[in-house]
XYZ file of C-alpha atoms in Angstrom:
726
model
C 27.103 0.808 2.074
C 25.050 -0.885 -1.075
C 23.195 -3.563 -0.835
C 21.582 -6.046 -3.520
C 18.301 -7.356 -3.635
C 17.883 -10.483 -6.326
C 14.856 -9.122 -8.513
C 13.427 -8.571 -12.087
C 14.858 -7.362 -13.964
C 17.975 -7.577 -11.964
C 18.989 -6.801 -8.929
C 17.604 -3.904 -7.091
C 20.803 -2.087 -5.374
C 20.207 0.654 -2.478
C 21.863 2.195 0.249
C 19.945 1.886 3.416
C 20.342 4.965 4.301
C 19.288 6.954 1.275
C 16.062 4.307 1.068
C 12.485 5.074 2.156
C 9.900 2.035 3.089
C 6.377 3.307 1.626
C 3.482 1.380 3.326
C 0.537 2.724 0.709
C -3.024 1.705 2.213
C -2.825 -0.351 4.972
C -6.554 0.460 5.794
C -9.506 -1.323 7.424
C -11.473 0.037 4.562
C -9.539 -1.937 1.356
C -8.675 -4.881 3.949
C -11.461 -5.913 6.217
C -15.294 -7.014 6.036
C -17.602 -4.033 5.406
C -14.832 -1.782 3.665
C -15.095 0.114 0.520
C -12.936 -2.478 -1.183
C -15.269 -5.377 0.001
C -18.513 -3.228 -1.477
C -16.421 -2.924 -4.718
C -17.028 -6.381 -5.108
C -13.330 -7.208 -4.045
C -11.645 -10.550 -2.567
C -10.297 -9.881 0.293
C -8.283 -13.037 0.581
C -5.251 -12.250 -1.387
C -5.016 -8.477 0.062
C -5.192 -9.591 3.103
C -2.255 -12.581 2.096
C 0.391 -9.477 1.769
C 0.059 -8.445 5.598
C 2.227 -11.080 7.126
C 5.035 -10.283 4.655
C 4.242 -6.634 4.512
C 4.641 -6.665 8.497
C 8.372 -8.228 8.472
C 9.440 -5.611 5.957
C 8.785 -3.048 7.823
C 10.005 -4.497 11.552
C 13.133 -5.023 9.456
C 13.555 -1.057 7.663
C 12.929 0.248 11.505
C 15.969 -1.772 12.499
C 18.120 -0.837 9.779
C 16.945 2.936 10.099
C 15.402 2.899 6.605
C 13.060 6.186 6.591
C 9.433 4.965 6.695
C 6.178 6.382 5.327
C 2.576 5.013 5.491
C -0.451 6.488 3.610
C -4.280 6.218 3.706
C -6.327 6.951 0.759
C -9.403 9.433 2.054
C -10.945 13.014 1.780
C -11.949 15.401 4.304
C -15.985 14.659 5.778
C -17.041 17.994 2.859
C -15.682 15.352 0.832
C -13.882 18.635 -0.999
C -10.857 17.406 -1.410
C -12.210 14.416 -3.674
C -11.651 15.121 -7.763
C -14.849 14.889 -9.061
C -14.288 12.080 -11.562
C -13.547 10.405 -8.457
C -17.015 10.662 -6.149
C -19.343 10.766 -9.142
C -18.092 7.597 -12.280
C -19.316 5.106 -9.754
C -22.568 6.386 -9.032
C -23.173 7.646 -12.704
C -22.123 4.577 -14.573
C -25.303 3.266 -16.094
C -27.079 0.249 -14.340
C -24.425 0.658 -11.225
C -23.794 -1.989 -8.676
C -22.645 0.033 -6.319
C -25.438 1.024 -3.939
C -22.548 2.703 -1.439
C -20.086 4.994 -2.777
C -17.449 7.414 -0.937
C -18.464 9.319 0.926
C -21.430 7.051 1.669
C -22.057 4.713 5.060
C -21.154 1.047 4.662
C -22.599 -2.241 6.839
C -19.824 -1.780 10.051
C -21.569 2.754 10.484
C -18.368 3.781 8.741
C -18.301 6.535 5.788
C -16.441 5.289 3.291
C -13.337 6.115 2.497
C -13.180 9.409 5.234
C -10.894 10.533 7.313
C -11.511 10.446 10.931
C -13.937 7.479 10.351
C -12.981 3.596 11.914
C -12.621 2.344 8.986
C -10.667 4.878 7.114
C -7.507 4.047 10.309
C -4.594 1.744 9.161
C -4.790 -1.739 10.422
C -3.065 -2.032 14.053
C -0.653 -4.944 12.641
C 1.326 -1.995 10.541
C 0.366 1.384 12.065
C 2.861 3.947 12.890
C 5.471 4.706 15.839
C 6.777 7.852 16.635
C 8.597 9.534 14.080
C 7.258 7.714 10.900
C 5.383 9.616 8.341
C 1.737 9.321 7.949
C 0.212 10.579 4.389
C -3.566 11.441 4.093
C -3.768 11.333 0.533
C -7.227 12.230 -1.851
C -5.786 10.487 -5.108
C -5.186 7.146 -5.937
C -1.041 8.003 -6.436
C 0.520 9.200 -2.941
C 1.725 12.344 -4.623
C -1.267 14.400 -5.932
C -1.974 16.807 -3.354
C 0.548 15.502 -0.176
C 4.200 16.537 1.173
C 5.379 13.172 0.499
C 7.516 14.164 -2.492
C 8.648 16.744 0.466
C 9.342 14.440 2.663
C 12.075 11.835 0.772
C 14.248 15.291 -0.973
C 14.399 16.248 2.729
C 15.543 12.688 4.447
C 18.066 12.990 0.810
C 16.116 9.177 -0.224
C 16.785 8.230 -3.289
C 15.525 4.306 -3.316
C 11.838 3.553 -2.328
C 11.379 -0.252 -1.504
C 7.013 -0.167 -1.557
C 4.205 -2.696 -0.072
C 0.661 -1.948 -0.073
C -2.743 -2.757 -1.507
C -3.837 -2.393 -4.200
C -1.082 -3.516 -6.636
C -3.292 -2.269 -9.878
C -4.303 0.488 -8.666
C -2.923 3.227 -5.834
C 0.452 0.645 -5.414
C 1.733 1.178 -9.235
C -0.215 4.974 -10.043
C 2.316 5.267 -6.922
C 4.884 4.024 -8.227
C 5.160 5.044 -11.699
C 4.992 8.852 -10.669
C 7.863 8.298 -8.263
C 9.479 6.780 -11.491
C 8.711 9.530 -13.268
C 10.395 11.789 -10.149
C 13.722 10.621 -10.122
C 13.457 7.418 -7.208
C 14.598 3.822 -8.296
C 11.509 2.008 -6.653
C 11.140 -1.833 -5.713
C 7.776 -3.571 -4.840
C 7.515 -6.676 -3.114
C 5.774 -8.604 -4.983
C 4.140 -10.927 -1.972
C 3.789 -7.653 0.226
C 1.211 -6.428 -2.352
C -1.805 -7.630 -4.006
C -5.205 -6.451 -4.809
C -8.913 -7.818 -5.039
C -8.755 -9.698 -9.255
C -5.319 -12.044 -9.431
C -5.085 -11.560 -13.481
C -4.406 -7.559 -12.807
C -1.508 -7.924 -10.251
C 0.116 -10.384 -12.557
C -0.322 -7.734 -15.413
C 0.488 -4.997 -13.165
C 3.597 -6.946 -12.240
C 4.754 -7.510 -15.352
C 4.191 -4.109 -17.156
C 7.085 -2.991 -14.176
C 9.468 -4.357 -15.281
C 9.090 -4.603 -19.249
C 11.936 -3.043 -21.371
C 14.271 -3.697 -18.527
C 11.917 -2.217 -15.882
C 10.500 0.748 -17.483
C 9.085 1.901 -14.159
C 11.043 0.040 -11.638
C 12.006 -4.128 -9.830
C 10.189 -6.529 -8.634
C 11.422 -8.863 -5.714
C 9.869 -10.695 -2.884
C 10.296 -10.244 0.520
C 12.208 -13.302 0.951
C 15.096 -10.763 -1.012
C 14.902 -7.790 0.569
C 15.043 -8.936 3.838
C 17.915 -11.062 3.191
C 20.908 -8.087 2.836
C 18.445 -5.916 5.113
C 18.847 -8.363 7.965
C 22.329 -8.529 7.195
C 22.965 -4.583 7.294
C 21.350 -4.332 10.689
C 23.283 -7.278 12.336
C 26.303 -5.427 11.084
C 24.813 -2.534 12.037
C 23.803 -3.460 15.434
C 27.813 -4.883 16.034
C 29.210 -2.181 15.337
C 27.214 0.227 17.853
C 28.579 1.215 21.286
C 28.221 -1.126 23.827
C 29.298 1.469 26.416
C 28.840 4.957 27.528
C 32.497 7.368 26.824
C 30.194 10.235 27.603
C 29.399 11.552 24.122
C 26.223 13.373 23.309
C 25.300 12.566 19.902
C 22.216 11.243 19.156
C 22.546 8.346 17.436
C 24.906 7.236 20.624
C 22.276 7.921 22.717
C 19.861 6.646 21.048
C 21.683 2.925 20.774
C 22.375 3.188 24.553
C 19.148 3.827 25.304
C 17.806 0.756 22.796
C 20.248 -1.648 24.332
C 19.100 -0.740 28.038
C 22.904 0.106 28.684
C 21.807 3.288 29.793
C 18.508 5.530 30.613
C 17.467 8.667 30.313
C 17.803 9.244 33.899
C 21.458 8.226 33.880
C 22.253 10.593 30.638
C 20.386 14.014 33.272
C 22.355 12.774 36.061
C 25.612 13.470 33.944
C 24.065 16.419 32.241
C 23.765 18.485 35.664
C 26.994 17.118 37.192
C 28.541 18.407 33.643
C 26.932 21.803 34.486
C 27.898 22.268 38.341
C 31.523 21.141 37.026
C 31.920 22.803 33.787
C 34.832 25.483 32.585
C 32.700 27.142 30.315
C 31.789 30.591 30.768
C 29.027 31.211 33.229
C 27.112 33.508 30.721
C 25.926 30.376 28.845
C 22.829 29.508 31.078
C 20.062 31.889 31.391
C 17.571 29.413 32.762
C 18.404 26.241 34.385
C 15.277 23.871 34.678
C 15.257 21.865 38.245
C 17.422 18.764 38.392
C 14.423 16.655 39.981
C 12.217 18.247 37.434
C 14.080 17.042 34.201
C 14.951 13.332 36.105
C 10.976 12.770 36.434
C 10.409 13.691 32.756
C 13.298 10.974 32.049
C 11.367 8.472 34.626
C 7.945 9.238 33.298
C 9.676 9.106 29.042
C 11.103 5.835 30.694
C 7.368 4.312 31.588
C 5.654 5.762 28.386
C 7.728 4.288 25.945
C 8.736 0.913 27.510
C 9.838 -0.990 24.458
C 12.220 0.765 22.846
C 11.485 -0.072 18.956
C 8.064 2.161 19.622
C 10.041 4.845 20.412
C 10.913 8.398 18.524
C 14.709 9.144 17.687
C 14.747 11.856 20.109
C 13.816 9.817 23.018
C 15.419 10.802 25.905
C 17.455 13.097 24.299
C 19.328 16.206 26.196
C 18.872 19.799 24.705
C 19.077 23.505 25.227
C 16.693 26.374 24.192
C 17.600 30.053 22.863
C 16.402 32.611 25.084
C 14.568 34.483 21.742
C 12.062 31.182 21.924
C 8.771 30.560 23.958
C 8.684 27.864 26.949
C 5.112 28.002 28.324
C 5.182 29.486 31.980
C 8.954 30.700 31.886
C 10.785 34.113 30.532
C 12.205 34.435 27.673
C 14.318 37.331 28.239
C 16.071 37.904 24.397
C 18.854 38.702 26.334
C 17.123 42.701 26.724
C 15.945 42.401 30.932
C 14.315 45.562 29.903
C 12.078 43.460 27.106
C 11.341 40.233 29.581
C 8.429 38.539 29.498
C 6.868 35.405 30.794
C 5.429 33.427 27.471
C 1.675 31.693 27.646
C 2.365 28.938 25.658
C 5.146 27.224 24.270
C 6.689 27.856 20.488
C 5.919 24.926 17.962
C 9.152 23.659 16.912
C 9.666 23.090 21.652
C 6.241 21.783 22.045
C 7.483 19.476 18.534
C 10.607 18.437 20.280
C 8.664 17.788 23.677
C 5.922 15.508 21.410
C 8.995 13.370 20.120
C 10.883 12.653 23.656
C 13.170 15.440 23.996
C 14.430 16.575 27.316
C 15.030 20.157 28.135
C 17.519 21.123 30.214
C 16.945 25.063 30.156
C 17.325 28.471 27.800
C 20.804 29.884 27.368
C 22.539 33.199 25.969
C 22.346 35.167 22.860
C 23.832 38.447 21.373
C 20.886 41.065 22.580
C 17.298 40.379 20.405
C 19.580 38.322 18.180
C 21.355 41.451 16.741
C 24.816 40.186 15.921
C 27.435 37.896 15.189
C 29.994 37.849 17.838
C 28.162 36.869 21.219
C 29.105 39.525 22.830
C 26.458 41.428 22.854
C 24.408 40.629 26.162
C 24.167 42.201 29.497
C 24.484 38.621 31.304
C 27.896 37.889 29.964
C 29.419 36.873 27.101
C 30.850 33.445 26.506
C 33.227 32.598 25.127
C 34.864 29.793 21.821
C 35.230 26.685 23.771
C 38.399 26.668 22.307
C 39.637 29.665 23.845
C 38.425 31.998 26.788
C 40.363 35.136 24.579
C 38.553 34.514 21.666
C 34.576 35.126 20.836
C 31.864 32.797 20.627
C 29.869 34.050 17.406
C 26.527 34.832 17.606
C 23.923 36.126 18.258
C 23.215 31.493 19.262
C 25.997 32.125 21.464
C 24.894 30.091 24.404
C 23.686 26.891 22.094
C 26.417 26.799 20.534
C 28.625 26.517 23.481
C 26.310 24.285 24.875
C 26.423 22.137 22.506
C 30.479 22.019 21.885
C 31.150 21.485 25.515
C 28.861 18.143 25.100
C 27.011 19.652 27.582
C 23.636 18.851 25.585
C 23.165 16.839 22.272
C 21.973 19.285 20.266
C 20.200 23.325 20.987
C 17.258 24.848 19.282
C 18.645 28.368 18.509
C 18.139 30.686 15.057
C 19.496 31.971 12.402
C 18.765 35.337 10.376
C 21.740 37.119 9.008
C 23.826 33.587 10.337
C 23.636 33.538 13.712
C 23.739 29.491 13.625
C 26.114 29.214 11.180
C 29.121 31.371 12.509
C 28.976 30.132 16.240
C 28.623 26.773 15.150
C 32.190 27.376 13.369
C 33.918 29.056 15.959
C 33.110 25.827 18.689
C 33.754 23.482 16.011
C 29.823 22.189 15.572
C 27.123 21.660 12.854
C 24.769 24.829 12.373
C 22.018 24.197 10.364
C 20.156 26.888 8.549
C 16.848 25.125 6.719
C 14.643 26.856 3.992
C 13.306 29.605 6.117
C 9.283 29.109 6.317
C 9.490 25.327 6.561
C 9.702 25.558 10.495
C 6.874 27.505 12.316
C 8.503 30.500 14.143
C 5.629 31.644 16.297
C 6.705 31.661 19.902
C 10.402 33.598 18.368
C 10.723 37.052 19.252
C 11.085 38.696 15.943
C 14.507 39.903 14.649
C 13.700 40.432 10.972
C 10.214 38.708 10.826
C 10.208 37.834 7.153
C 13.893 36.590 7.313
C 14.059 35.097 10.447
C 14.965 31.351 10.423
C 14.890 28.335 13.093
C 18.305 27.143 13.095
C 19.755 24.199 14.384
C 23.056 23.135 16.392
C 24.463 19.930 16.494
C 27.271 17.270 17.080
C 26.945 15.505 13.754
C 25.021 16.441 10.414
C 23.143 13.219 11.180
C 21.836 15.115 13.781
C 21.213 18.374 12.880
C 18.626 16.154 10.180
C 17.521 14.639 12.491
C 15.807 16.909 14.523
C 15.046 19.250 11.037
C 13.156 16.277 10.107
C 11.066 16.337 13.508
C 10.802 19.964 13.399
C 9.749 20.579 9.422
C 6.248 21.956 9.122
C 4.696 24.310 6.812
C 1.992 26.373 9.148
C -0.333 27.920 6.476
C -1.613 30.330 9.497
C 1.931 31.911 9.250
C 2.551 34.882 6.714
C 6.092 33.893 5.915
C 5.708 30.174 5.586
C 6.705 28.517 2.152
C 3.264 27.130 0.966
C 4.252 26.980 -2.333
C 7.840 25.023 -4.163
C 9.548 26.319 -6.491
C 10.427 24.055 -9.667
C 13.638 22.314 -9.066
C 12.631 20.897 -5.560
C 9.912 18.982 -7.008
C 12.684 18.256 -10.148
C 13.510 14.095 -10.631
C 17.234 15.395 -10.217
C 16.140 17.194 -6.392
C 18.126 13.803 -4.486
C 21.869 12.450 -5.182
C 22.144 9.141 -6.118
C 24.112 6.904 -4.247
C 27.945 8.507 -5.367
C 26.072 10.294 -7.106
C 28.801 14.138 -8.528
C 27.569 16.982 -8.128
C 28.871 21.021 -8.962
C 29.678 23.942 -6.726
C 31.280 26.659 -7.019
C 33.297 28.937 -4.670
C 34.315 32.502 -4.336
C 36.388 33.610 -6.418
C 39.906 34.188 -4.807
C 39.445 38.345 -5.921
C 36.421 39.138 -4.688
C 35.868 41.326 -2.217
C 34.672 38.271 -0.061
C 37.776 36.234 -0.330
C 39.836 39.566 0.308
C 38.375 39.878 3.541
C 39.506 35.699 4.820
C 43.173 35.669 6.749
C 45.577 34.057 4.959
C 45.289 30.689 7.247
C 41.645 30.495 6.847
C 42.362 30.784 3.036
C 45.027 27.806 3.309
C 42.329 25.663 4.741
C 39.360 26.818 3.216
C 42.031 25.479 -0.072
C 42.371 22.447 1.644
C 38.340 21.712 2.330
C 38.004 22.396 -1.511
C 40.025 20.153 -2.277
C 37.990 17.221 -0.280
C 35.064 18.442 -1.658
C 36.250 17.386 -4.886
C 37.331 14.474 -3.025
C 34.013 13.572 -1.950
C 32.213 13.955 -5.905
C 32.500 17.231 -6.134
C 32.953 19.229 -9.868
C 34.249 22.395 -9.498
C 31.930 24.870 -11.943
C 33.589 28.501 -12.518
C 31.835 30.499 -14.508
C 29.239 31.440 -11.466
C 29.038 35.046 -10.919
C 29.776 35.732 -7.203
C 28.769 39.399 -7.287
C 25.119 38.373 -7.153
C 25.576 37.064 -3.686
C 27.788 39.561 -2.877
C 25.611 42.503 -3.647
C 22.598 40.679 -1.750
C 24.461 40.609 1.455
C 24.687 44.102 1.366
C 20.760 44.729 1.952
C 20.809 43.052 4.672
C 22.658 45.193 6.870
C 23.395 47.902 4.607
C 19.606 48.609 2.804
C 16.768 49.486 4.473
C 15.955 45.385 6.141
C 17.607 46.400 9.123
C 14.723 48.522 9.783
C 12.950 45.056 10.476
C 14.522 44.618 13.527
C 12.798 47.625 14.615
C 8.951 46.916 13.172
C 9.229 43.281 14.838
C 9.517 45.329 18.116
C 8.244 48.823 17.791
C 5.411 49.036 20.254
C 7.718 48.022 23.338
C 11.470 49.784 21.316
C 9.266 53.445 21.418
C 8.149 53.123 25.061
C 11.501 52.681 26.022
C 13.592 55.926 24.678
C 17.487 56.429 24.625
C 17.771 58.071 28.298
C 18.022 61.570 27.773
C 20.803 62.139 30.759
C 24.103 60.654 29.985
C 23.716 59.273 33.734
C 20.568 57.574 32.598
C 20.493 53.385 32.422
C 19.332 52.058 28.413
C 17.142 49.327 27.891
C 19.964 48.466 25.368
C 23.097 47.585 25.146
C 25.433 51.030 23.070
C 26.263 48.291 19.681
C 22.505 47.718 19.738
C 21.218 51.229 20.634
C 23.441 52.528 17.805
C 22.161 49.796 15.645
C 18.480 50.345 15.905
C 18.313 53.859 16.187
C 20.091 54.129 12.825
C 17.361 52.070 11.311
C 14.577 54.301 12.872
C 15.717 57.365 11.197
C 17.284 56.995 8.793
C 15.001 54.813 5.731
C 12.073 56.151 3.998
C 9.030 53.368 3.105
C 10.670 54.631 -0.670
C 13.745 52.867 -0.044
C 11.682 50.145 1.646
C 10.000 49.711 -1.316
C 13.285 49.628 -3.384
C 15.113 47.193 -1.498
C 12.335 44.781 -1.585
C 12.621 45.088 -5.301
C 16.525 44.519 -5.314
C 16.192 41.085 -3.056
C 13.580 39.985 -5.953
C 15.912 41.066 -8.249
C 18.880 39.359 -6.926
C 16.492 35.812 -5.660
C 16.422 35.269 -9.935
C 19.744 35.825 -10.282
C 20.949 33.747 -7.766
C 18.711 30.867 -9.657
C 20.490 31.637 -12.963
C 23.525 31.106 -11.658
C 22.504 28.266 -9.307
C 21.557 26.435 -12.869
C 25.041 25.881 -13.007
C 25.711 24.025 -9.871
C 24.308 22.130 -7.199
C 25.920 24.060 -4.323
C 27.806 27.572 -3.369
C 30.443 26.194 -1.090
C 32.250 29.185 1.301
C 34.548 29.654 4.154
C 31.725 30.400 7.200
C 33.831 33.293 8.340
C 36.524 34.628 6.934
C 38.141 35.137 10.604
C 37.770 33.982 14.275
C 38.353 37.699 16.099
C 39.335 37.658 19.963
C 36.967 39.353 21.791
C 39.425 42.269 22.494
C 39.247 42.851 18.721
C 35.702 42.985 18.710
C 35.688 45.864 21.496
C 38.012 47.613 19.487
C 35.419 47.966 16.555
C 32.173 46.806 17.537
C 30.007 47.381 14.564
C 32.804 47.322 11.715
C 34.436 43.487 12.887
C 30.412 42.199 13.007
C 29.367 43.286 8.964
C 32.704 41.383 7.994
C 31.983 38.449 9.957
C 28.512 37.931 7.817
C 30.001 38.385 4.682
C 29.899 35.184 3.474
C 26.223 34.413 5.914
C 24.037 37.711 5.648
C 22.991 36.720 1.771
C 21.668 33.119 2.969
C 18.518 34.423 4.114
C 18.075 37.625 1.335
C 18.617 34.995 -1.052
C 16.331 32.427 0.305
C 18.774 29.664 0.431
C 19.436 26.554 3.081
C 22.843 26.290 4.172
C 25.010 23.895 6.695
C 28.323 24.766 8.443
C 30.809 22.463 9.216
C 33.643 22.057 10.648
C 36.605 21.875 7.882
C 39.859 22.521 10.213
C 42.227 24.349 12.450
C 44.336 26.857 12.586
C 48.126 26.593 13.869
C 47.345 27.956 17.377
C 44.429 25.289 17.981
C 41.425 27.066 16.757
C 39.027 26.065 14.629
C 37.751 26.491 10.682
C 34.572 25.759 8.925
C 33.059 26.087 5.439
C 28.947 26.315 4.746
C 27.454 24.858 1.703
C 24.841 26.299 0.285
C 21.442 25.077 -1.641
C 18.309 26.944 -2.616
C 15.138 26.916 -0.796
C 13.601 23.328 -0.276
C 17.167 21.577 -1.779
C 17.920 21.070 2.449
C 18.391 17.593 1.799
C 20.396 17.451 -1.068
C 23.041 19.771 1.384
C 22.929 17.773 4.287
C 23.664 14.742 2.103
C 26.844 16.660 0.816
C 27.612 17.633 4.265
C 27.185 14.116 5.159
C 29.556 13.152 2.751
C 31.884 15.881 3.509
C 31.872 15.078 7.732
C 32.825 11.293 6.525
C 35.737 12.108 4.755
C 36.638 15.193 7.224
C 37.300 12.590 10.189
C 37.518 15.336 12.678
C 34.985 14.886 16.150
C 33.116 17.446 16.402
C 32.818 20.178 19.348
C 35.981 20.233 22.072
C 38.837 18.359 20.903
C 41.507 20.653 22.334
C 43.056 23.122 24.488
C 39.014 22.964 26.707
C 38.363 19.581 26.728
C 34.893 17.233 26.503
C 33.628 18.154 30.157
C 32.869 14.789 32.105
C 34.131 12.174 29.708
C 33.020 8.984 31.432
C 32.089 5.301 30.849
C 29.042 3.427 31.767
């Protein structure tokens, strides 16, 4: 929905789903007596007057579901992150009137503009709540040396509503740079101010000069009116009863209205677990019902005010059993490998902090090796659409637990397609973010340099919400992304509302497309037409062999040896039994893969393949210069369990033809439901973009999901478990 606010030089039009509210530097240091601003000679009356309008805009932005970002200007106590001119200019000025400068102690006992000090913090009226972003910036502009651009791109934000202090300094510095980076900006005139009145007037005039040289200016009434109407319509459209759906937005809405509580949902989850017709092989560890009910009650006590809750408050989820939870056994579907985790994985801990409720741990292909869901000694989950068809793997339990409507989402992994393939086979969303953007600590290594946390969810928006909560660059991890490629910071890193995009597909005569079944090819062609209908322009000059060649590296090259290196100490102490009657710690398929990997490749092979991977990444960058995204079938077929047993290694390779190259080429991708075969089995496409284009990929996926109009999860043969109304 496009809203319009009266503004200068003309109306500011924006889509709330693609808009962020940016609150700049509402700190005690700038707004209260004895702070940095007053010491600089600033008159506090005007800046304090901006607090009321800014508070009104913030309150309504929260109701309307806008992304909200707060900033604070300040420095490390050592001042090592303070730009030298900023630190020394006033102190070095002849006849300087400033007796206390940055880092000095002000009259209220706080060091000025120093993080951790009382005066550095935001004022109480404008503090962030759970789920909102807080940026600590060392410069006047909010983009310099911060994650702001990445936060906005991740959220697919194209428009900014800006409030803050001071107008002539940090506010306009940020707005101007945002304009250069491709964001449409409106500054709310009565929700911003400075210390010298004429400076504000000139600053606002410069923004709107020449038909909006840098952006738009409006008053708070102009922006509040359309947001109020939008929020009211949004709330009116929300459900008033619970039909049993576990999607995050439905639960959040009903929690906010007080129609249901997290305890109600938990009771229903355990009812479904008890009555479920899904395979018993899905769940490997379920937390006691009483324990999760207590957590649900404790959450409600801690956050009685719905307006202060994280979007994930009270949301039930499952966890792949290769991800650590403190005090719980991690099996990785290999009993001989099992251990009791000493601490929570960072990804799990972040979800718990956000208010999620963990239900338990779920099955997977052993040591996360496989795309079939058939390689576990604890049993083989089936697709929720057919007991005869494979569930897909390695995140088999994750996808089945979500698709059967037992939980809202699942924390999974994706190295070679383990989060996308089972999502396709169970008609849900499987999102593989840019690897290295979610901490991988506490995850049993598969191919350590390529491992990636994945998210299985019922809707694209749900996957996006979970990913936004988990996104974190951990500089202590070897494979974290500590730098951004040029395209991640480009002005066209996000799509404007309704903006068209370019996409490519695998040619019909390519090696990969030849493996696709006739009916899947027909469904793919229909999906391509729908991608065009949502704004996609098909480009035909992309060299798809670059992607196919890269895909071969994962299992046909020496990268498969990394599976052994990740568990080398354990593997060396658990060799294959020498006696035919001996019990192996590994399943036959896994032993075959690991044994070949351990003995086939040399160091020369490894370095040769590393060079091939780097070369392939460069070639893929060239191809992405012609397109925004690559659209492929998620899998070429959906095999039965019998078909897998007849060819366990070869069939697994075929299933990964469109997934194996994603992490090799450092791509991000989301698998989306895209139709059904005549016998009622689901088909899916995957939308693939370059690293750090996650927000754009998810934006296109949302468009496709909305146009497709097919509910995710079970919609046919086996039925949604435990539907009810409350």
